[in-house]
Amino acid sequence: MRKLIVSTSNMGKLREIQKYLASLPWQLQLKPKELEIEETGATFMENACLKASLVAKATGEWAIADDSGLMVDALDGAPGLYSARYGKTDKERIERLLRELGETENRKAQFICAVAIARSDGSIALQIEGICHGEITHQERGEGGFGYDPIFYVPTQQQTFAEMKPELKSKLSHRGKAFEKLIPQLRSLAAIG
Ligand code: ITT
């Protein structure tokens, strides 16, 4: 079975990625801890490609990476590419976002997820993006998920990501949309061997 290194340090992301790829004939392995990749790209996709490519080259195996972030309309797209660097912990990041948004009426936001898969030589084999539209709540709601999930509300479900059953978030989320497109392509790649 071909190995696929998951290039992430985010355990919430890892859990979700493992579920999406569970039925595929790839043996997943977490990237070595000491491999830290600086996210110097100008877009989510550039960062996903960087993370996949450098880990593939360093390990000599195929690698998958996900670069994601929350873009809030009233904050001109912030925190965006800096979503992970917006504070030191999930709690700090959420508090900062709610503070900066204050009582602003326009709460519209999008979660973006860019996924890239690199071959063992670092070249990119697949790249795909998913988007989920929603709104930022006034306070945290729900206990599930990770990251900004307690403040990302999906109007069609009347729930935040953190209030949803994991299966529902998996389907609707930015990551879910990206993997929905990625899985058939990844299946073909695995079949080619
Ligand atoms: P990597 O090692 O994979 O880079 P990271 O946490 O640094 O992990 P990103 O650079 O992609 O990941 O930053 C994304 C930020 O957005 C980070 O704070 C995540 O916790 C958050 N995030 C990403 N996907 C999310 C989701 O589905 N729900 C809530 N928050 C999410």
PDB file of C-alpha atoms and ligand atoms in Angstrom:
ATOM      1  CA  MET A   1       0.000   0.000   0.000  1.00  0.00           C
ATOM      2  CA  ARG A   2       1.388   3.420  -0.927  1.00  0.00           C
ATOM      3  CA  LYS A   3       2.301   5.700   1.959  1.00  0.00           C
ATOM      4  CA  LEU A   4       0.922   9.249   2.209  1.00  0.00           C
ATOM      5  CA  ILE A   5       2.467  11.631   4.714  1.00  0.00           C
ATOM      6  CA  VAL A   6      -0.012  14.072   6.238  1.00  0.00           C
ATOM      7  CA  SER A   7       1.802  17.394   6.431  1.00  0.00           C
ATOM      8  CA  THR A   8       0.092  19.048   9.393  1.00  0.00           C
ATOM      9  CA  SER A   9       0.684  19.907  13.043  1.00  0.00           C
ATOM     10  CA  ASN A  10      -3.023  20.550  13.627  1.00  0.00           C
ATOM     11  CA  MET A  11      -4.641  17.506  15.261  1.00  0.00           C
ATOM     12  CA  GLY A  12      -8.191  18.708  14.522  1.00  0.00           C
ATOM     13  CA  LYS A  13      -7.366  18.854  10.825  1.00  0.00           C
ATOM     14  CA  LEU A  14      -5.590  15.496  10.995  1.00  0.00           C
ATOM     15  CA  ARG A  15      -8.698  13.813  12.484  1.00  0.00           C
ATOM     16  CA  GLU A  16     -10.866  15.124   9.660  1.00  0.00           C
ATOM     17  CA  ILE A  17      -8.351  14.236   6.916  1.00  0.00           C
ATOM     18  CA  GLN A  18      -8.031  10.691   8.296  1.00  0.00           C
ATOM     19  CA  LYS A  19     -11.812  10.235   8.042  1.00  0.00           C
ATOM     20  CA  TYR A  20     -11.985  11.490   4.458  1.00  0.00           C
ATOM     21  CA  LEU A  21      -9.209   9.150   3.368  1.00  0.00           C
ATOM     22  CA  ALA A  22     -10.252   6.129   5.458  1.00  0.00           C
ATOM     23  CA  SER A  23     -11.634   4.121   2.530  1.00  0.00           C
ATOM     24  CA  LEU A  24      -8.673   4.720   0.231  1.00  0.00           C
ATOM     25  CA  PRO A  25      -5.746   2.332  -0.219  1.00  0.00           C
ATOM     26  CA  TRP A  26      -3.190   4.763   1.193  1.00  0.00           C
ATOM     27  CA  GLN A  27      -1.334   4.241   4.425  1.00  0.00           C
ATOM     28  CA  LEU A  28      -1.403   7.582   6.261  1.00  0.00           C
ATOM     29  CA  GLN A  29       1.498   8.721   8.390  1.00  0.00           C
ATOM     30  CA  LEU A  30       1.919  11.998  10.278  1.00  0.00           C
ATOM     31  CA  LYS A  31       4.840  14.204   9.226  1.00  0.00           C
ATOM     32  CA  PRO A  32       7.912  14.170  11.489  1.00  0.00           C
ATOM     33  CA  LYS A  33       7.469  16.807  14.233  1.00  0.00           C
ATOM     34  CA  GLU A  34      10.822  18.470  13.546  1.00  0.00           C
ATOM     35  CA  LEU A  35       9.787  19.308   9.980  1.00  0.00           C
ATOM     36  CA  GLU A  36       8.354  22.815  10.387  1.00  0.00           C
ATOM     37  CA  ILE A  37       7.387  24.568   7.159  1.00  0.00           C
ATOM     38  CA  GLU A  38       7.168  28.334   6.972  1.00  0.00           C
ATOM     39  CA  GLU A  39       3.992  29.462   5.240  1.00  0.00           C
ATOM     40  CA  THR A  40       5.447  32.078   2.911  1.00  0.00           C
ATOM     41  CA  GLY A  41       2.927  31.725   0.057  1.00  0.00           C
ATOM     42  CA  ALA A  42       0.650  34.550  -1.090  1.00  0.00           C
ATOM     43  CA  THR A  43      -2.429  32.292  -1.323  1.00  0.00           C
ATOM     44  CA  PHE A  44      -3.922  29.315   0.524  1.00  0.00           C
ATOM     45  CA  MET A  45      -3.053  27.119  -2.474  1.00  0.00           C
ATOM     46  CA  GLU A  46       0.564  28.284  -2.567  1.00  0.00           C
ATOM     47  CA  ASN A  47       0.907  27.419   1.117  1.00  0.00           C
ATOM     48  CA  ALA A  48      -0.756  24.009   0.682  1.00  0.00           C
ATOM     49  CA  CYS A  49       1.636  23.218  -2.199  1.00  0.00           C
ATOM     50  CA  LEU A  50       4.628  24.387  -0.150  1.00  0.00           C
ATOM     51  CA  LYS A  51       3.673  22.221   2.838  1.00  0.00           C
ATOM     52  CA  ALA A  52       3.006  19.142   0.676  1.00  0.00           C
ATOM     53  CA  SER A  53       6.046  19.558  -1.534  1.00  0.00           C
ATOM     54  CA  LEU A  54       8.667  20.171   1.175  1.00  0.00           C
ATOM     55  CA  VAL A  55       7.451  17.272   3.323  1.00  0.00           C
ATOM     56  CA  ALA A  56       7.383  14.946   0.297  1.00  0.00           C
ATOM     57  CA  LYS A  57      10.958  15.878  -0.596  1.00  0.00           C
ATOM     58  CA  ALA A  58      12.186  15.559   3.003  1.00  0.00           C
ATOM     59  CA  THR A  59      10.598  12.126   3.536  1.00  0.00           C
ATOM     60  CA  GLY A  60      10.873  10.724   0.007  1.00  0.00           C
ATOM     61  CA  GLU A  61       7.162   9.812   0.156  1.00  0.00           C
ATOM     62  CA  TRP A  62       3.953  11.255  -1.297  1.00  0.00           C
ATOM     63  CA  ALA A  63       2.454  13.940   0.965  1.00  0.00           C
ATOM     64  CA  ILE A  64      -0.842  15.750   1.460  1.00  0.00           C
ATOM     65  CA  ALA A  65      -1.276  19.221   2.973  1.00  0.00           C
ATOM     66  CA  ASP A  66      -4.230  21.467   3.741  1.00  0.00           C
ATOM     67  CA  ASP A  67      -3.999  25.221   4.120  1.00  0.00           C
ATOM     68  CA  SER A  68      -7.161  26.787   5.368  1.00  0.00           C
ATOM     69  CA  GLY A  69      -8.492  29.967   6.865  1.00  0.00           C
ATOM     70  CA  LEU A  70     -11.425  32.146   7.714  1.00  0.00           C
ATOM     71  CA  MET A  71     -12.147  35.291   5.684  1.00  0.00           C
ATOM     72  CA  VAL A  72     -14.499  37.800   7.297  1.00  0.00           C
ATOM     73  CA  ASP A  73     -16.129  40.313   4.922  1.00  0.00           C
ATOM     74  CA  ALA A  74     -16.351  43.203   7.396  1.00  0.00           C
ATOM     75  CA  LEU A  75     -12.642  42.759   8.249  1.00  0.00           C
ATOM     76  CA  ASP A  76     -11.597  42.953   4.584  1.00  0.00           C
ATOM     77  CA  GLY A  77     -10.927  39.211   4.469  1.00  0.00           C
ATOM     78  CA  ALA A  78      -8.978  38.959   7.753  1.00  0.00           C
ATOM     79  CA  PRO A  79      -7.749  36.809   9.400  1.00  0.00           C
ATOM     80  CA  GLY A  80      -7.441  34.972   6.033  1.00  0.00           C
ATOM     81  CA  LEU A  81      -3.967  33.619   5.392  1.00  0.00           C
ATOM     82  CA  TYR A  82      -3.061  34.606   8.962  1.00  0.00           C
ATOM     83  CA  SER A  83      -5.871  32.579  10.594  1.00  0.00           C
ATOM     84  CA  ALA A  84      -3.399  30.356  12.462  1.00  0.00           C
ATOM     85  CA  ARG A  85      -1.217  33.307  13.455  1.00  0.00           C
ATOM     86  CA  TYR A  86      -4.093  35.483  14.713  1.00  0.00           C
ATOM     87  CA  GLY A  87      -3.419  34.458  18.328  1.00  0.00           C
ATOM     88  CA  LYS A  88      -1.488  31.824  20.277  1.00  0.00           C
ATOM     89  CA  THR A  89      -4.405  29.485  21.050  1.00  0.00           C
ATOM     90  CA  ASP A  90      -7.843  28.749  19.553  1.00  0.00           C
ATOM     91  CA  LYS A  91      -9.366  30.671  22.488  1.00  0.00           C
ATOM     92  CA  GLU A  92      -7.190  33.755  21.876  1.00  0.00           C
ATOM     93  CA  ARG A  93      -7.884  33.668  18.128  1.00  0.00           C
ATOM     94  CA  ILE A  94     -11.655  33.487  18.673  1.00  0.00           C
ATOM     95  CA  GLU A  95     -11.602  36.258  21.296  1.00  0.00           C
ATOM     96  CA  ARG A  96      -9.598  38.526  19.008  1.00  0.00           C
ATOM     97  CA  LEU A  97     -11.930  37.940  16.066  1.00  0.00           C
ATOM     98  CA  LEU A  98     -15.048  38.632  18.145  1.00  0.00           C
ATOM     99  CA  ARG A  99     -13.402  41.740  19.611  1.00  0.00           C
ATOM    100  CA  GLU A 100     -12.384  43.130  16.205  1.00  0.00           C
ATOM    101  CA  LEU A 101     -15.812  42.460  14.745  1.00  0.00           C
ATOM    102  CA  GLY A 102     -17.588  43.959  17.779  1.00  0.00           C
ATOM    103  CA  GLU A 103     -21.277  44.583  17.120  1.00  0.00           C
ATOM    104  CA  THR A 104     -20.772  44.971  13.344  1.00  0.00           C
ATOM    105  CA  GLU A 105     -24.000  43.977  11.615  1.00  0.00           C
ATOM    106  CA  ASN A 106     -22.414  42.366   8.563  1.00  0.00           C
ATOM    107  CA  ARG A 107     -21.223  38.996   9.961  1.00  0.00           C
ATOM    108  CA  LYS A 108     -20.681  37.280   6.589  1.00  0.00           C
ATOM    109  CA  ALA A 109     -17.595  35.046   6.294  1.00  0.00           C
ATOM    110  CA  GLN A 110     -16.112  32.206   4.254  1.00  0.00           C
ATOM    111  CA  PHE A 111     -13.975  29.299   5.285  1.00  0.00           C
ATOM    112  CA  ILE A 112     -11.474  28.331   2.579  1.00  0.00           C
ATOM    113  CA  CYS A 113      -9.577  25.054   2.329  1.00  0.00           C
ATOM    114  CA  ALA A 114      -6.825  24.404  -0.216  1.00  0.00           C
ATOM    115  CA  VAL A 115      -5.538  20.839  -0.442  1.00  0.00           C
ATOM    116  CA  ALA A 116      -2.414  19.771  -2.325  1.00  0.00           C
ATOM    117  CA  ILE A 117      -0.875  16.363  -2.916  1.00  0.00           C
ATOM    118  CA  ALA A 118       2.801  16.078  -3.811  1.00  0.00           C
ATOM    119  CA  ARG A 119       4.678  13.164  -5.353  1.00  0.00           C
ATOM    120  CA  SER A 120       7.803  11.891  -3.611  1.00  0.00           C
ATOM    121  CA  ASP A 121       9.993  14.216  -5.730  1.00  0.00           C
ATOM    122  CA  GLY A 122       8.013  17.240  -4.487  1.00  0.00           C
ATOM    123  CA  SER A 123       6.105  17.868  -7.723  1.00  0.00           C
ATOM    124  CA  ILE A 124       2.401  18.597  -7.277  1.00  0.00           C
ATOM    125  CA  ALA A 125       0.050  15.813  -8.419  1.00  0.00           C
ATOM    126  CA  LEU A 126      -3.301  17.317  -7.328  1.00  0.00           C
ATOM    127  CA  GLN A 127      -4.602  20.615  -5.997  1.00  0.00           C
ATOM    128  CA  ILE A 128      -8.174  21.457  -5.090  1.00  0.00           C
ATOM    129  CA  GLU A 129     -10.039  24.152  -3.153  1.00  0.00           C
ATOM    130  CA  GLY A 130     -13.293  24.130  -1.197  1.00  0.00           C
ATOM    131  CA  ILE A 131     -15.325  27.035   0.227  1.00  0.00           C
ATOM    132  CA  CYS A 132     -18.060  27.167   2.850  1.00  0.00           C
ATOM    133  CA  HIS A 133     -20.133  30.344   3.320  1.00  0.00           C
ATOM    134  CA  GLY A 134     -21.407  31.304   6.743  1.00  0.00           C
ATOM    135  CA  GLU A 135     -21.590  33.977   9.431  1.00  0.00           C
ATOM    136  CA  ILE A 136     -19.665  34.858  12.568  1.00  0.00           C
ATOM    137  CA  THR A 137     -21.731  34.520  15.750  1.00  0.00           C
ATOM    138  CA  HIS A 138     -21.636  37.037  18.630  1.00  0.00           C
ATOM    139  CA  GLN A 139     -20.444  34.373  21.059  1.00  0.00           C
ATOM    140  CA  GLU A 140     -19.140  30.821  21.043  1.00  0.00           C
ATOM    141  CA  ARG A 141     -21.697  28.067  20.493  1.00  0.00           C
ATOM    142  CA  GLY A 142     -21.112  24.302  20.715  1.00  0.00           C
ATOM    143  CA  GLU A 143     -18.398  21.995  21.962  1.00  0.00           C
ATOM    144  CA  GLY A 144     -17.384  19.991  18.889  1.00  0.00           C
ATOM    145  CA  GLY A 145     -14.770  20.450  16.181  1.00  0.00           C
ATOM    146  CA  PHE A 146     -11.680  22.625  16.573  1.00  0.00           C
ATOM    147  CA  GLY A 147     -10.276  26.064  15.791  1.00  0.00           C
ATOM    148  CA  TYR A 148     -12.874  28.678  14.874  1.00  0.00           C
ATOM    149  CA  ASP A 149     -15.744  26.118  14.762  1.00  0.00           C
ATOM    150  CA  PRO A 150     -17.674  27.564  17.770  1.00  0.00           C
ATOM    151  CA  ILE A 151     -18.137  30.946  16.026  1.00  0.00           C
ATOM    152  CA  PHE A 152     -18.731  29.806  12.421  1.00  0.00           C
ATOM    153  CA  TYR A 153     -22.496  29.606  11.861  1.00  0.00           C
ATOM    154  CA  VAL A 154     -24.086  27.982   8.812  1.00  0.00           C
ATOM    155  CA  PRO A 155     -27.516  29.601   8.273  1.00  0.00           C
ATOM    156  CA  THR A 156     -29.003  26.686   6.261  1.00  0.00           C
ATOM    157  CA  GLN A 157     -28.435  24.396   9.291  1.00  0.00           C
ATOM    158  CA  GLN A 158     -28.962  27.053  11.987  1.00  0.00           C
ATOM    159  CA  GLN A 159     -25.893  25.633  13.711  1.00  0.00           C
ATOM    160  CA  THR A 160     -22.240  26.487  14.184  1.00  0.00           C
ATOM    161  CA  PHE A 161     -19.678  23.940  12.993  1.00  0.00           C
ATOM    162  CA  ALA A 162     -19.085  23.152  16.699  1.00  0.00           C
ATOM    163  CA  GLU A 163     -22.802  22.360  17.220  1.00  0.00           C
ATOM    164  CA  MET A 164     -23.013  20.021  14.220  1.00  0.00           C
ATOM    165  CA  LYS A 165     -22.553  16.271  14.318  1.00  0.00           C
ATOM    166  CA  PRO A 166     -19.065  15.584  12.900  1.00  0.00           C
ATOM    167  CA  GLU A 167     -20.626  13.834   9.867  1.00  0.00           C
ATOM    168  CA  LEU A 168     -22.628  16.958   9.004  1.00  0.00           C
ATOM    169  CA  LYS A 169     -19.629  19.279   9.317  1.00  0.00           C
ATOM    170  CA  SER A 170     -17.600  16.826   7.188  1.00  0.00           C
ATOM    171  CA  LYS A 171     -20.139  17.127   4.409  1.00  0.00           C
ATOM    172  CA  LEU A 172     -20.771  20.885   4.427  1.00  0.00           C
ATOM    173  CA  SER A 173     -17.424  22.292   5.380  1.00  0.00           C
ATOM    174  CA  HIS A 174     -14.766  23.894   3.191  1.00  0.00           C
ATOM    175  CA  ARG A 175     -12.637  20.764   3.798  1.00  0.00           C
ATOM    176  CA  GLY A 176     -15.581  18.504   2.932  1.00  0.00           C
ATOM    177  CA  LYS A 177     -16.128  20.317  -0.373  1.00  0.00           C
ATOM    178  CA  ALA A 178     -12.432  20.042  -1.252  1.00  0.00           C
ATOM    179  CA  PHE A 179     -12.212  16.335  -0.395  1.00  0.00           C
ATOM    180  CA  GLU A 180     -15.442  15.539  -2.227  1.00  0.00           C
ATOM    181  CA  LYS A 181     -13.681  16.626  -5.433  1.00  0.00           C
ATOM    182  CA  LEU A 182     -10.310  15.194  -4.428  1.00  0.00           C
ATOM    183  CA  ILE A 183     -11.303  11.623  -3.459  1.00  0.00           C
ATOM    184  CA  PRO A 184     -12.219  10.315  -6.965  1.00  0.00           C
ATOM    185  CA  GLN A 185      -8.975  11.744  -8.353  1.00  0.00           C
ATOM    186  CA  LEU A 186      -6.957  10.261  -5.515  1.00  0.00           C
ATOM    187  CA  ARG A 187      -8.651   6.904  -6.092  1.00  0.00           C
ATOM    188  CA  SER A 188      -7.561   6.990  -9.753  1.00  0.00           C
ATOM    189  CA  LEU A 189      -4.005   7.846  -8.734  1.00  0.00           C
ATOM    190  CA  ALA A 190      -3.895   4.937  -6.277  1.00  0.00           C
ATOM    191  CA  ALA A 191      -5.223   2.600  -8.994  1.00  0.00           C
ATOM    192  CA  ILE A 192      -2.433   3.651 -11.374  1.00  0.00           C
ATOM    193  CA  GLY A 193      -0.052   2.658  -8.556  1.00  0.00           C
TER     194      GLY A 193
HETATM  195  P1  ITT B   1      -0.864  23.112   9.622  1.00  0.00           P
HETATM  196  O1  ITT B   1       0.236  22.438  10.378  1.00  0.00           O
HETATM  197  O2  ITT B   1      -1.703  22.151   8.827  1.00  0.00           O
HETATM  198  O3  ITT B   1      -0.387  24.276   8.800  1.00  0.00           O
HETATM  199  P2  ITT B   1      -2.345  25.155  11.074  1.00  0.00           P
HETATM  200  O4  ITT B   1      -3.223  25.100  12.298  1.00  0.00           O
HETATM  201  O5  ITT B   1      -1.163  26.075  11.114  1.00  0.00           O
HETATM  202  O6  ITT B   1      -1.876  23.648  10.759  1.00  0.00           O
HETATM  203  P3  ITT B   1      -3.386  26.621   8.798  1.00  0.00           P
HETATM  204  O7  ITT B   1      -2.096  27.308   8.574  1.00  0.00           O
HETATM  205  O8  ITT B   1      -4.092  26.045   7.625  1.00  0.00           O
HETATM  206  O9  ITT B   1      -3.261  25.422   9.827  1.00  0.00           O
HETATM  207  O10 ITT B   1      -4.326  27.633   9.568  1.00  0.00           O
HETATM  208  C1  ITT B   1      -5.696  27.477   9.610  1.00  0.00           C
HETATM  209  C2  ITT B   1      -6.292  28.133  10.827  1.00  0.00           C
HETATM  210  O11 ITT B   1      -7.716  28.043  10.671  1.00  0.00           O
HETATM  211  C3  ITT B   1      -5.950  27.390  12.123  1.00  0.00           C
HETATM  212  O12 ITT B   1      -6.017  28.283  13.213  1.00  0.00           O
HETATM  213  C4  ITT B   1      -7.054  26.353  12.191  1.00  0.00           C
HETATM  214  O13 ITT B   1      -7.315  25.904  13.515  1.00  0.00           O
HETATM  215  C5  ITT B   1      -8.234  27.099  11.592  1.00  0.00           C
HETATM  216  N1  ITT B   1      -9.098  26.148  10.875  1.00  0.00           N
HETATM  217  C6  ITT B   1      -8.797  25.448   9.748  1.00  0.00           C
HETATM  218  N2  ITT B   1      -9.794  24.626   9.420  1.00  0.00           N
HETATM  219  C7  ITT B   1     -10.748  24.783  10.357  1.00  0.00           C
HETATM  220  C8  ITT B   1     -12.009  24.204  10.588  1.00  0.00           C
HETATM  221  O14 ITT B   1     -12.487  23.246   9.811  1.00  0.00           O
HETATM  222  N3  ITT B   1     -12.709  24.642  11.634  1.00  0.00           N
HETATM  223  C9  ITT B   1     -12.235  25.600  12.445  1.00  0.00           C
HETATM  224  N4  ITT B   1     -11.046  26.174  12.341  1.00  0.00           N
HETATM  225  C10 ITT B   1     -10.295  25.778  11.297  1.00  0.00           C
END
